[in-house]
mmCIF file of C-alpha atoms in Angstrom:
data_model
loop_
_atom_site.group_PDB
_atom_site.id
_atom_site.type_symbol
_atom_site.label_atom_id
_atom_site.label_comp_id
_atom_site.label_asym_id
_atom_site.label_seq_id
_atom_site.Cartn_x
_atom_site.Cartn_y
_atom_site.Cartn_z
ATOM 1 C CA UNK T 22 16.032 34.081 11.993
ATOM 2 C CA UNK T 23 18.028 36.264 14.430
ATOM 3 C CA UNK T 24 18.437 35.680 18.178
ATOM 4 C CA UNK T 25 16.094 38.530 19.140
ATOM 5 C CA UNK T 26 13.305 37.119 16.981
ATOM 6 C CA UNK T 27 13.850 33.634 18.401
ATOM 7 C CA UNK T 28 13.718 34.944 21.969
ATOM 8 C CA UNK T 29 10.452 36.746 21.220
ATOM 9 C CA UNK T 30 8.899 33.642 19.669
ATOM 10 C CA UNK T 31 9.944 31.479 22.605
ATOM 11 C CA UNK T 32 8.438 33.942 25.047
ATOM 12 C CA UNK T 33 5.174 33.915 23.103
ATOM 13 C CA UNK T 34 5.120 30.125 23.250
ATOM 14 C CA UNK T 35 5.723 29.881 26.972
ATOM 15 C CA UNK T 36 3.019 32.411 27.884
ATOM 16 C CA UNK T 37 0.396 31.711 25.209
ATOM 17 C CA UNK T 38 -3.019 31.389 26.870
ATOM 18 C CA UNK T 39 -4.882 28.106 26.958
ATOM 19 C CA UNK T 40 -8.146 27.847 25.021
ATOM 20 C CA UNK T 41 -10.895 25.250 24.913
ATOM 21 C CA UNK T 42 -10.050 22.267 22.738
ATOM 22 C CA UNK T 43 -12.606 21.665 19.985
ATOM 23 C CA UNK T 44 -12.153 17.907 19.573
ATOM 24 C CA UNK T 45 -12.860 16.832 23.152
ATOM 25 C CA UNK T 46 -13.363 13.183 24.068
ATOM 26 C CA UNK T 47 -16.829 11.747 24.782
ATOM 27 C CA UNK T 48 -18.248 12.413 28.240
ATOM 28 C CA UNK T 49 -16.893 10.016 30.837
ATOM 29 C CA UNK T 50 -13.639 9.321 28.967
ATOM 30 C CA UNK T 51 -10.494 9.883 31.031
ATOM 31 C CA UNK T 52 -7.023 10.072 29.510
ATOM 32 C CA UNK T 53 -4.723 7.659 31.364
ATOM 33 C CA UNK T 54 -1.458 7.557 29.449
ATOM 34 C CA UNK T 55 0.198 9.008 26.329
ATOM 35 C CA UNK T 56 3.189 7.792 24.336
ATOM 36 C CA UNK T 57 4.604 10.052 21.627
ATOM 37 C CA UNK T 58 6.785 8.560 18.898
ATOM 38 C CA UNK T 59 8.368 11.631 17.352
ATOM 39 C CA UNK T 60 10.533 12.418 14.387
ATOM 40 C CA UNK T 61 13.240 14.958 15.156
ATOM 41 C CA UNK T 62 12.508 18.522 14.135
ATOM 42 C CA UNK T 63 14.135 20.726 11.496
ATOM 43 C CA UNK T 64 17.740 19.851 10.633
ATOM 44 C CA UNK T 65 20.296 20.935 8.070
ATOM 45 C CA UNK T 66 20.548 18.645 5.012
ATOM 46 C CA UNK T 67 22.407 15.415 5.708
ATOM 47 C CA UNK T 68 24.555 15.694 2.591
ATOM 48 C CA UNK T 69 27.462 18.132 2.536
ATOM 49 C CA UNK T 70 30.364 19.085 0.241
ATOM 50 C CA UNK T 71 31.385 16.421 -2.247
ATOM 51 C CA UNK T 72 28.123 14.589 -1.640
ATOM 52 C CA UNK T 73 25.104 13.776 -3.772
ATOM 53 C CA UNK T 74 24.089 17.431 -3.593
ATOM 54 C CA UNK T 75 27.408 18.669 -4.938
ATOM 55 C CA UNK T 76 27.523 16.022 -7.653
ATOM 56 C CA UNK T 77 24.010 16.744 -8.900
ATOM 57 C CA UNK T 78 24.296 20.427 -9.785
ATOM 58 C CA UNK T 79 26.854 23.085 -10.644
ATOM 59 C CA UNK T 80 24.757 25.670 -8.795
ATOM 60 C CA UNK T 81 25.799 26.836 -5.332
ATOM 61 C CA UNK T 82 23.878 25.554 -2.341
ATOM 62 C CA UNK T 83 22.861 28.046 0.394
ATOM 63 C CA UNK T 84 24.804 27.950 3.660
ATOM 64 C CA UNK T 85 23.289 26.693 6.906
ATOM 65 C CA UNK T 86 24.216 27.886 10.391
ATOM 66 C CA UNK T 87 24.726 24.329 11.709
ATOM 67 C CA UNK T 88 26.595 21.294 10.338
ATOM 68 C CA UNK T 89 24.760 18.836 8.119
ATOM 69 C CA UNK T 90 22.268 16.662 9.985
ATOM 70 C CA UNK T 91 22.117 18.815 13.132
ATOM 71 C CA UNK T 92 18.962 20.393 14.539
ATOM 72 C CA UNK T 93 18.731 24.055 13.572
ATOM 73 C CA UNK T 94 17.897 26.868 15.957
ATOM 74 C CA UNK T 95 14.507 27.218 14.304
ATOM 75 C CA UNK T 96 13.988 23.478 14.704
ATOM 76 C CA UNK T 97 14.379 23.991 18.435
ATOM 77 C CA UNK T 98 11.852 26.838 18.429
ATOM 78 C CA UNK T 99 9.339 24.732 16.510
ATOM 79 C CA UNK T 100 9.724 21.891 18.991
ATOM 80 C CA UNK T 101 9.201 24.250 21.937
ATOM 81 C CA UNK T 102 5.919 25.282 20.310
ATOM 82 C CA UNK T 103 4.860 21.662 19.909
ATOM 83 C CA UNK T 104 5.810 20.860 23.510
ATOM 84 C CA UNK T 105 3.815 23.828 24.761
ATOM 85 C CA UNK T 106 0.756 22.742 22.801
ATOM 86 C CA UNK T 107 0.950 19.121 23.991
ATOM 87 C CA UNK T 108 1.276 20.283 27.609
ATOM 88 C CA UNK T 109 -1.835 22.461 27.290
ATOM 89 C CA UNK T 110 -3.780 19.590 25.721
ATOM 90 C CA UNK T 111 -2.659 17.134 28.402
ATOM 91 C CA UNK T 112 -3.706 19.634 31.093
ATOM 92 C CA UNK T 113 -7.062 20.098 29.370
ATOM 93 C CA UNK T 114 -7.569 16.331 29.619
ATOM 94 C CA UNK T 115 -6.507 16.276 33.269
ATOM 95 C CA UNK T 116 -3.380 14.157 32.778
ATOM 96 C CA UNK T 117 -1.039 16.900 34.057
ATOM 97 C CA UNK T 118 -1.594 20.056 36.085
ATOM 98 C CA UNK T 119 -0.952 23.484 34.589
ATOM 99 C CA UNK T 120 1.734 25.486 36.352
ATOM 100 C CA UNK T 121 3.197 22.490 38.174
ATOM 101 C CA UNK T 122 6.191 20.321 37.417
ATOM 102 C CA UNK T 123 5.277 16.663 36.947
ATOM 103 C CA UNK T 124 6.700 14.080 39.317
ATOM 104 C CA UNK T 125 9.902 12.362 38.111
ATOM 105 C CA UNK T 126 8.012 9.125 37.563
ATOM 106 C CA UNK T 127 5.218 10.625 35.476
ATOM 107 C CA UNK T 128 7.195 11.859 32.432
ATOM 108 C CA UNK T 129 9.909 9.914 30.620
ATOM 109 C CA UNK T 130 11.883 11.198 27.614
ATOM 110 C CA UNK T 131 14.113 8.899 25.563
ATOM 111 C CA UNK T 132 15.903 9.797 22.329
ATOM 112 C CA UNK T 133 18.239 8.252 19.820
ATOM 113 C CA UNK T 134 21.804 9.300 20.612
ATOM 114 C CA UNK T 135 22.283 11.794 17.792
ATOM 115 C CA UNK T 136 22.428 15.555 18.212
ATOM 116 C CA UNK T 137 19.188 16.246 16.317
ATOM 117 C CA UNK T 138 17.136 13.688 18.235
ATOM 118 C CA UNK T 139 18.432 14.497 21.722
ATOM 119 C CA UNK T 140 18.107 18.243 21.094
ATOM 120 C CA UNK T 141 14.560 17.776 19.778
ATOM 121 C CA UNK T 142 13.581 15.970 22.968
ATOM 122 C CA UNK T 143 15.211 18.645 25.110
ATOM 123 C CA UNK T 144 13.393 21.468 23.320
ATOM 124 C CA UNK T 145 10.066 19.609 23.534
ATOM 125 C CA UNK T 146 10.493 19.141 27.291
ATOM 126 C CA UNK T 147 11.430 22.831 27.628
ATOM 127 C CA UNK T 148 8.226 23.842 25.860
ATOM 128 C CA UNK T 149 6.046 21.362 27.719
ATOM 129 C CA UNK T 150 7.484 21.715 31.207
ATOM 130 C CA UNK T 151 9.509 24.954 31.383
ATOM 131 C CA UNK T 152 11.740 25.191 34.438
ATOM 132 C CA UNK T 153 11.201 21.550 35.374
ATOM 133 C CA UNK T 154 14.063 19.113 35.883
ATOM 134 C CA UNK T 155 13.131 16.367 33.411
ATOM 135 C CA UNK T 156 16.128 14.562 31.907
ATOM 136 C CA UNK T 157 16.311 13.248 28.349
ATOM 137 C CA UNK T 158 17.627 9.695 28.420
ATOM 138 C CA UNK T 159 19.967 8.467 25.677
ATOM 139 C CA UNK T 160 23.055 6.346 25.135
ATOM 140 C CA UNK T 161 26.153 7.853 26.675
ATOM 141 C CA UNK T 162 28.110 7.817 23.415
ATOM 142 C CA UNK T 163 26.642 10.511 21.193
ATOM 143 C CA UNK T 164 26.794 10.140 17.436
ATOM 144 C CA UNK T 165 25.986 6.420 17.529
ATOM 145 C CA UNK T 166 22.660 4.754 16.798
ATOM 146 C CA UNK T 167 20.735 3.378 19.774
ATOM 147 C CA UNK T 168 19.519 -0.184 19.020
ATOM 148 C CA UNK T 169 15.947 0.793 19.910
ATOM 149 C CA UNK T 170 15.904 3.402 17.132
ATOM 150 C CA UNK T 171 18.349 1.832 14.674
ATOM 151 C CA UNK T 172 16.270 0.559 11.691
ATOM 152 C CA UNK T 173 18.730 -2.108 10.596
ATOM 153 C CA UNK T 174 18.132 -5.577 9.187
ATOM 154 C CA UNK T 175 18.590 -8.223 11.893
ATOM 155 C CA UNK T 176 17.807 -11.363 9.860
ATOM 156 C CA UNK T 177 21.005 -12.598 8.188
ATOM 157 C CA UNK T 178 19.498 -15.533 6.275
ATOM 158 C CA UNK T 179 19.918 -15.586 2.476
ATOM 159 C CA UNK T 180 16.186 -16.284 2.143
ATOM 160 C CA UNK T 181 15.245 -13.134 4.032
ATOM 161 C CA UNK T 182 17.725 -11.011 2.085
ATOM 162 C CA UNK T 183 16.327 -12.214 -1.224
ATOM 163 C CA UNK T 184 12.721 -11.678 -0.114
ATOM 164 C CA UNK T 185 13.480 -8.216 1.273
ATOM 165 C CA UNK T 186 15.191 -7.020 -1.899
ATOM 166 C CA UNK T 187 12.318 -8.377 -3.975
ATOM 167 C CA UNK T 188 9.820 -6.602 -1.724
ATOM 168 C CA UNK T 189 11.650 -3.290 -2.137
ATOM 169 C CA UNK T 190 11.769 -3.733 -5.903
ATOM 170 C CA UNK T 191 8.040 -4.421 -5.944
ATOM 171 C CA UNK T 192 7.373 -1.370 -3.773
ATOM 172 C CA UNK T 193 9.449 0.811 -6.097
ATOM 173 C CA UNK T 194 7.428 -0.330 -9.117
ATOM 174 C CA UNK T 195 4.322 1.225 -7.607
ATOM 175 C CA UNK T 196 5.811 4.694 -8.080
ATOM 176 C CA UNK T 197 5.803 6.291 -11.530
ATOM 177 C CA UNK T 198 8.542 8.875 -11.125
ATOM 178 C CA UNK T 199 9.416 9.974 -14.661
ATOM 179 C CA UNK T 200 7.711 13.374 -14.273
ATOM 180 C CA UNK T 201 9.399 13.873 -10.900
ATOM 181 C CA UNK T 202 12.855 13.122 -12.313
ATOM 182 C CA UNK T 203 12.332 15.386 -15.317
ATOM 183 C CA UNK T 204 11.259 18.308 -13.137
ATOM 184 C CA UNK T 205 14.178 17.682 -10.780
ATOM 185 C CA UNK T 206 16.660 17.628 -13.680
ATOM 186 C CA UNK T 207 15.360 21.011 -14.833
ATOM 187 C CA UNK T 208 15.649 22.556 -11.374
ATOM 188 C CA UNK T 209 19.222 21.398 -10.724
ATOM 189 C CA UNK T 210 20.335 21.805 -14.388
ATOM 190 C CA UNK T 211 21.463 18.190 -14.324
ATOM 191 C CA UNK T 212 23.092 18.340 -17.777
ATOM 192 C CA UNK T 213 25.657 20.774 -16.384
ATOM 193 C CA UNK T 214 26.286 18.804 -13.189
ATOM 194 C CA UNK T 215 29.547 17.041 -12.251
ATOM 195 C CA UNK T 216 27.612 13.768 -12.368
ATOM 196 C CA UNK T 217 26.816 14.336 -16.038
ATOM 197 C CA UNK T 218 30.061 15.945 -17.187
ATOM 198 C CA UNK T 219 32.475 13.745 -15.242
ATOM 199 C CA UNK T 220 30.604 10.442 -14.953
ATOM 200 C CA UNK T 221 28.293 10.622 -17.971
ATOM 201 C CA UNK T 222 25.248 10.079 -15.723
ATOM 202 C CA UNK T 223 23.003 12.618 -17.424
ATOM 203 C CA UNK T 224 19.532 11.053 -17.348
ATOM 204 C CA UNK T 225 17.960 10.045 -14.036
ATOM 205 C CA UNK T 226 15.110 8.221 -15.757
ATOM 206 C CA UNK T 227 17.557 5.976 -17.633
ATOM 207 C CA UNK T 228 19.390 4.763 -14.512
ATOM 208 C CA UNK T 229 18.395 1.734 -12.445
ATOM 209 C CA UNK T 230 17.967 1.516 -8.694
ATOM 210 C CA UNK T 231 19.867 -1.214 -6.869
ATOM 211 C CA UNK T 232 18.576 -2.328 -3.478
ATOM 212 C CA UNK T 233 20.328 -3.988 -0.545
ATOM 213 C CA UNK T 234 19.130 -5.759 2.606
ATOM 214 C CA UNK T 235 22.297 -6.658 4.467
ATOM 215 C CA UNK T 236 22.251 -7.749 8.099
ATOM 216 C CA UNK T 237 23.311 -5.016 10.582
ATOM 217 C CA UNK T 238 22.698 -2.332 7.934
ATOM 218 C CA UNK T 239 19.715 -0.170 7.068
ATOM 219 C CA UNK T 240 17.794 -1.155 3.938
ATOM 220 C CA UNK T 241 19.650 0.618 1.144
ATOM 221 C CA UNK T 242 19.392 1.819 -2.431
ATOM 222 C CA UNK T 243 21.854 3.264 -4.883
ATOM 223 C CA UNK T 244 20.758 5.015 -8.059
ATOM 224 C CA UNK T 245 18.354 7.803 -9.028
ATOM 225 C CA UNK T 246 15.943 7.233 -6.130
ATOM 226 C CA UNK T 247 18.674 8.048 -3.624
ATOM 227 C CA UNK T 248 19.746 11.091 -5.629
ATOM 228 C CA UNK T 249 16.169 12.335 -5.909
ATOM 229 C CA UNK T 250 15.499 11.872 -2.207
ATOM 230 C CA UNK T 251 18.617 13.822 -1.196
ATOM 231 C CA UNK T 252 17.810 16.746 -3.479
ATOM 232 C CA UNK T 253 14.114 17.027 -2.607
ATOM 233 C CA UNK T 254 14.951 16.659 1.093
ATOM 234 C CA UNK T 255 17.330 19.628 0.800
ATOM 235 C CA UNK T 256 14.691 21.765 -0.947
ATOM 236 C CA UNK T 257 12.051 20.852 1.644
ATOM 237 C CA UNK T 258 14.343 21.767 4.540
ATOM 238 C CA UNK T 259 15.217 25.094 2.878
ATOM 239 C CA UNK T 260 11.507 25.871 2.690
ATOM 240 C CA UNK T 261 10.873 24.955 6.335
ATOM 241 C CA UNK T 262 13.911 26.895 7.552
ATOM 242 C CA UNK T 263 12.482 30.030 5.967
ATOM 243 C CA UNK T 264 15.078 30.704 3.280
ATOM 244 C CA UNK T 265 13.863 33.421 0.870
ATOM 245 C CA UNK T 266 11.893 31.797 -1.930
ATOM 246 C CA UNK T 267 14.494 32.823 -4.505
ATOM 247 C CA UNK T 268 16.976 30.671 -2.570
ATOM 248 C CA UNK T 269 14.677 27.652 -2.124
ATOM 249 C CA UNK T 270 15.682 25.435 -5.070
ATOM 250 C CA UNK T 271 17.142 28.620 -6.624
ATOM 251 C CA UNK T 272 13.632 30.040 -6.946
ATOM 252 C CA UNK T 273 12.529 27.357 -9.411
ATOM 253 C CA UNK T 274 9.698 25.777 -7.391
ATOM 254 C CA UNK T 275 6.734 28.104 -7.824
ATOM 255 C CA UNK T 276 3.580 26.003 -7.448
ATOM 256 C CA UNK T 277 1.983 23.470 -5.130
ATOM 257 C CA UNK T 278 1.804 21.040 -8.014
ATOM 258 C CA UNK T 279 5.594 21.168 -8.423
ATOM 259 C CA UNK T 280 6.038 20.403 -4.716
ATOM 260 C CA UNK T 281 3.662 17.447 -5.016
ATOM 261 C CA UNK T 282 5.500 16.055 -8.036
ATOM 262 C CA UNK T 283 8.886 16.401 -6.338
ATOM 263 C CA UNK T 284 7.672 14.995 -3.031
ATOM 264 C CA UNK T 285 6.802 11.742 -4.809
ATOM 265 C CA UNK T 286 10.557 11.098 -4.907
ATOM 266 C CA UNK T 287 11.045 11.595 -1.178
ATOM 267 C CA UNK T 288 7.954 9.629 -0.208
ATOM 268 C CA UNK T 289 8.806 6.939 -2.748
ATOM 269 C CA UNK T 290 12.283 6.564 -1.277
ATOM 270 C CA UNK T 291 10.953 6.121 2.244
ATOM 271 C CA UNK T 292 8.114 3.812 1.245
ATOM 272 C CA UNK T 293 10.382 1.632 -0.883
ATOM 273 C CA UNK T 294 12.997 1.116 1.807
ATOM 274 C CA UNK T 295 10.913 0.956 4.963
ATOM 275 C CA UNK T 296 7.272 0.087 4.259
ATOM 276 C CA UNK T 297 7.289 -3.337 2.669
ATOM 277 C CA UNK T 298 5.893 -5.659 5.381
ATOM 278 C CA UNK T 299 8.925 -7.981 5.260
ATOM 279 C CA UNK T 300 11.378 -5.174 5.953
ATOM 280 C CA UNK T 301 9.215 -3.084 8.284
ATOM 281 C CA UNK T 302 8.459 -5.905 10.738
ATOM 282 C CA UNK T 303 12.147 -6.724 10.994
ATOM 283 C CA UNK T 304 13.649 -3.255 11.362
ATOM 284 C CA UNK T 305 10.890 -1.906 13.648
ATOM 285 C CA UNK T 306 10.926 -4.868 16.043
ATOM 286 C CA UNK T 307 13.094 -3.269 18.799
ATOM 287 C CA UNK T 308 11.000 -0.088 18.808
ATOM 288 C CA UNK T 309 7.711 -1.986 18.919
ATOM 289 C CA UNK T 310 9.002 -4.093 21.825
ATOM 290 C CA UNK T 311 9.822 -0.888 23.680
ATOM 291 C CA UNK T 312 6.368 0.572 23.001
ATOM 292 C CA UNK T 313 4.732 -2.676 24.104
ATOM 293 C CA UNK T 314 6.617 -2.547 27.403
ATOM 294 C CA UNK T 315 5.886 1.164 27.932
ATOM 295 C CA UNK T 316 2.157 0.808 27.266
ATOM 296 C CA UNK T 317 0.816 -2.728 27.422
ATOM 297 C CA UNK T 318 3.391 -3.915 29.946
ATOM 298 C CA UNK T 319 2.908 -1.140 32.462
ATOM 299 C CA UNK T 320 -0.514 -2.160 33.845
ATOM 300 C CA UNK T 321 -1.274 1.544 33.696
ATOM 301 C CA UNK T 322 1.430 2.249 36.273
ATOM 302 C CA UNK T 323 4.091 3.528 33.901
ATOM 303 C CA UNK T 324 4.800 7.185 33.080
ATOM 304 C CA UNK T 325 1.752 9.274 32.253
ATOM 305 C CA UNK T 326 3.661 10.623 29.267
ATOM 306 C CA UNK T 327 6.487 8.953 27.374
ATOM 307 C CA UNK T 328 8.372 10.827 24.638
ATOM 308 C CA UNK T 329 10.434 8.859 22.133
ATOM 309 C CA UNK T 330 12.434 10.773 19.516
ATOM 310 C CA UNK T 331 13.837 9.058 16.447
ATOM 311 C CA UNK T 332 13.573 9.349 12.687
ATOM 312 C CA UNK T 333 11.208 9.184 9.722
ATOM 313 C CA UNK T 334 12.390 5.631 9.081
ATOM 314 C CA UNK T 335 11.228 4.678 12.588
ATOM 315 C CA UNK T 336 7.746 6.079 12.024
ATOM 316 C CA UNK T 337 7.364 4.664 8.505
ATOM 317 C CA UNK T 338 8.396 1.149 9.517
ATOM 318 C CA UNK T 339 6.400 1.298 12.772
ATOM 319 C CA UNK T 340 3.141 2.215 11.009
ATOM 320 C CA UNK T 341 3.629 -0.530 8.432
ATOM 321 C CA UNK T 342 4.681 -3.202 10.935
ATOM 322 C CA UNK T 343 1.607 -2.540 13.095
ATOM 323 C CA UNK T 344 -0.515 -2.565 9.913
ATOM 324 C CA UNK T 345 -2.153 0.845 10.047
ATOM 325 C CA UNK T 346 -4.517 1.772 7.236
ATOM 326 C CA UNK T 347 -3.274 4.198 4.584
ATOM 327 C CA UNK T 348 -3.548 7.804 5.740
ATOM 328 C CA UNK T 349 -3.453 11.321 4.301
ATOM 329 C CA UNK T 350 -1.920 14.309 6.084
ATOM 330 C CA UNK T 351 -3.617 17.553 4.993
ATOM 331 C CA UNK T 352 -1.387 20.561 4.273
ATOM 332 C CA UNK T 353 1.762 18.444 4.177
ATOM 333 C CA UNK T 354 3.791 16.993 1.316
ATOM 334 C CA UNK T 355 5.836 14.674 3.538
ATOM 335 C CA UNK T 356 4.463 11.279 4.547
ATOM 336 C CA UNK T 357 6.321 11.533 7.888
ATOM 337 C CA UNK T 358 6.727 15.275 8.513
ATOM 338 C CA UNK T 359 9.592 16.931 10.333
ATOM 339 C CA UNK T 360 8.704 17.062 14.044
ATOM 340 C CA UNK T 361 5.576 14.936 13.541
ATOM 341 C CA UNK T 362 4.437 12.627 16.327
ATOM 342 C CA UNK T 363 2.451 9.408 16.489
ATOM 343 C CA UNK T 364 0.406 9.899 19.652
ATOM 344 C CA UNK T 365 -0.738 6.669 21.338
ATOM 345 C CA UNK T 366 -3.473 7.549 23.856
ATOM 346 C CA UNK T 367 -4.789 5.176 26.502
ATOM 347 C CA UNK T 368 -8.252 6.155 27.749
ATOM 348 C CA UNK T 369 -10.649 4.816 30.386
ATOM 349 C CA UNK T 370 -14.389 4.876 29.695
ATOM 350 C CA UNK T 371 -15.855 5.408 33.155
ATOM 351 C CA UNK T 372 -19.460 4.778 32.108
ATOM 352 C CA UNK T 373 -18.711 1.358 30.629
ATOM 353 C CA UNK T 374 -15.615 0.506 32.696
ATOM 354 C CA UNK T 375 -13.433 -0.287 29.693
ATOM 355 C CA UNK T 376 -10.004 0.660 28.394
ATOM 356 C CA UNK T 377 -9.573 2.204 24.943
ATOM 357 C CA UNK T 378 -6.786 3.229 22.587
ATOM 358 C CA UNK T 379 -6.714 6.162 20.184
ATOM 359 C CA UNK T 380 -3.814 6.867 17.825
ATOM 360 C CA UNK T 381 -3.317 10.228 16.131
ATOM 361 C CA UNK T 382 -0.685 11.787 13.896
ATOM 362 C CA UNK T 383 0.084 15.204 15.384
ATOM 363 C CA UNK T 384 2.208 17.395 13.127
ATOM 364 C CA UNK T 385 2.886 20.911 11.922
ATOM 365 C CA UNK T 386 1.687 21.807 8.440
ATOM 366 C CA UNK T 387 4.179 23.026 5.851
ATOM 367 C CA UNK T 388 3.078 26.613 6.464
ATOM 368 C CA UNK T 389 3.171 26.280 10.252
ATOM 369 C CA UNK T 390 6.760 25.101 9.916
ATOM 370 C CA UNK T 391 7.871 27.784 7.458
ATOM 371 C CA UNK T 392 6.114 30.621 9.288
ATOM 372 C CA UNK T 393 7.115 29.384 12.769
ATOM 373 C CA UNK T 394 3.530 29.672 13.943
ATOM 374 C CA UNK T 395 3.007 29.567 17.693
ATOM 375 C CA UNK T 396 0.799 26.611 18.633
ATOM 376 C CA UNK T 397 -1.981 26.688 21.208
ATOM 377 C CA UNK T 398 -5.311 25.033 21.884
ATOM 378 C CA UNK T 399 -6.897 27.776 19.789
ATOM 379 C CA UNK T 400 -4.316 27.423 17.008
ATOM 380 C CA UNK T 401 -3.334 23.758 17.227
ATOM 381 C CA UNK T 402 -1.085 21.682 15.017
ATOM 382 C CA UNK T 403 -2.683 19.289 12.561
ATOM 383 C CA UNK T 404 -4.203 16.113 14.030
ATOM 384 C CA UNK T 405 -5.224 13.068 11.990
ATOM 385 C CA UNK T 406 -6.748 9.941 13.569
ATOM 386 C CA UNK T 407 -5.036 6.725 12.444
ATOM 387 C CA UNK T 408 -6.681 3.334 12.182
ATOM 388 C CA UNK T 409 -5.186 -0.088 12.841
ATOM 389 C CA UNK T 410 -6.464 -2.909 10.676
ATOM 390 C CA UNK T 411 -6.384 -5.216 13.700
ATOM 391 C CA UNK T 412 -8.166 -2.745 15.984
ATOM 392 C CA UNK T 413 -11.146 -1.152 14.178
ATOM 393 C CA UNK T 414 -12.131 2.268 15.519
ATOM 394 C CA UNK T 415 -15.522 3.676 16.425
ATOM 395 C CA UNK T 416 -16.888 6.975 15.122
ATOM 396 C CA UNK T 417 -14.698 8.894 17.580
ATOM 397 C CA UNK T 418 -11.478 7.076 16.626
ATOM 398 C CA UNK T 419 -11.257 4.751 19.659
ATOM 399 C CA UNK T 420 -10.612 1.008 19.533
ATOM 400 C CA UNK T 421 -10.715 -1.626 22.316
ATOM 401 C CA UNK T 422 -7.566 -1.752 24.410
ATOM 402 C CA UNK T 423 -7.456 -5.554 24.348
ATOM 403 C CA UNK T 424 -7.404 -5.613 20.542
ATOM 404 C CA UNK T 425 -4.613 -3.035 20.494
ATOM 405 C CA UNK T 426 -2.473 -5.074 22.885
ATOM 406 C CA UNK T 427 -3.143 -8.157 20.747
ATOM 407 C CA UNK T 428 -1.788 -6.290 17.711
ATOM 408 C CA UNK T 429 1.358 -5.338 19.643
ATOM 409 C CA UNK T 430 1.913 -8.907 20.843
ATOM 410 C CA UNK T 431 1.367 -10.449 17.405
ATOM 411 C CA UNK T 432 3.702 -7.926 15.755
ATOM 412 C CA UNK T 433 6.456 -8.545 18.307
ATOM 413 C CA UNK T 434 6.196 -12.278 17.726
ATOM 414 C CA UNK T 435 6.329 -11.840 13.952
ATOM 415 C CA UNK T 436 9.409 -9.638 14.223
ATOM 416 C CA UNK T 437 11.450 -12.315 15.991
#
């Protein structure tokens, strides 16, 4: 994607007209506050030369225009589109005013202190509030993990370590990945890889995964699950970035069914490490405490909109720790899509004088990401209503505010 094209797309985003939103709230409902927990947008693959990618195939990987792990230029464009859409929706609900910069107290942006997360937040703010002076807050030292977003084990007891490893092993057993590994081996020509020829690791299905749950470290795994996740992640990012299809996985992924089979590896990796209740409640505790303070602790006097930008591990562990029901994201293979946002919405029902909570997953579909589709109220991103087990929703997706705050409080206490 060249600079001229990017400039044109950005201009389209900033001046796209607003249209009526189809899924409006019931009459008498007023939006009071929104908190967005976002995954960073499109980045280059985390693994570089000499890594898992290089060891797993003799084929050449395509070159990216940014270093591994950094937000790409297209990732910035996509986030501008999402910011523009969210701004139009917030204005439609009366939470912000179109054409005006919000007051400094009404919008707060906070990101993990890595390039891809800070840049994502900056691009979102640019799309949502162009020309407005809204800072993105983060730790001063870039390249280090902020404790709020760092999904590391904090319990150093031998009992917890044993239970956590067992929980991850149990979670892994739920995934039947033989077909995924066999397809992956065909795509990367694993028999000709350095891993096979130099280390005699030639069969991913024959290897065993080894899990770790060490204090001050992220939950970890070594073995085929880690290899599979790295490879499928790279293919997925190639697709989103818009590489020609003959360069995405060397042109060897041709059907939706193949994408589904491969994505089981990536989703299985994330679920195994971050969605067992024992692990999730521990690693997500700092983030949940922050959300509790931003929402439940504000007495409705906090920022009207809070943007938090972290990682897929943050979202996966957060949803499990708060005990959301299982969900499906149409038109996406990823469980926690690039650039996707958990949108916590605090509403006031004027007619019944009550406070309500609605939680949605707002994300760009695989095709919206690949095609860099401009988002608007007429052409919105995907939105899926989520349900908390401890806060049952009505037909419109709303649950009582008091029950939601109880869930937050109970989860914080359990994470101690």
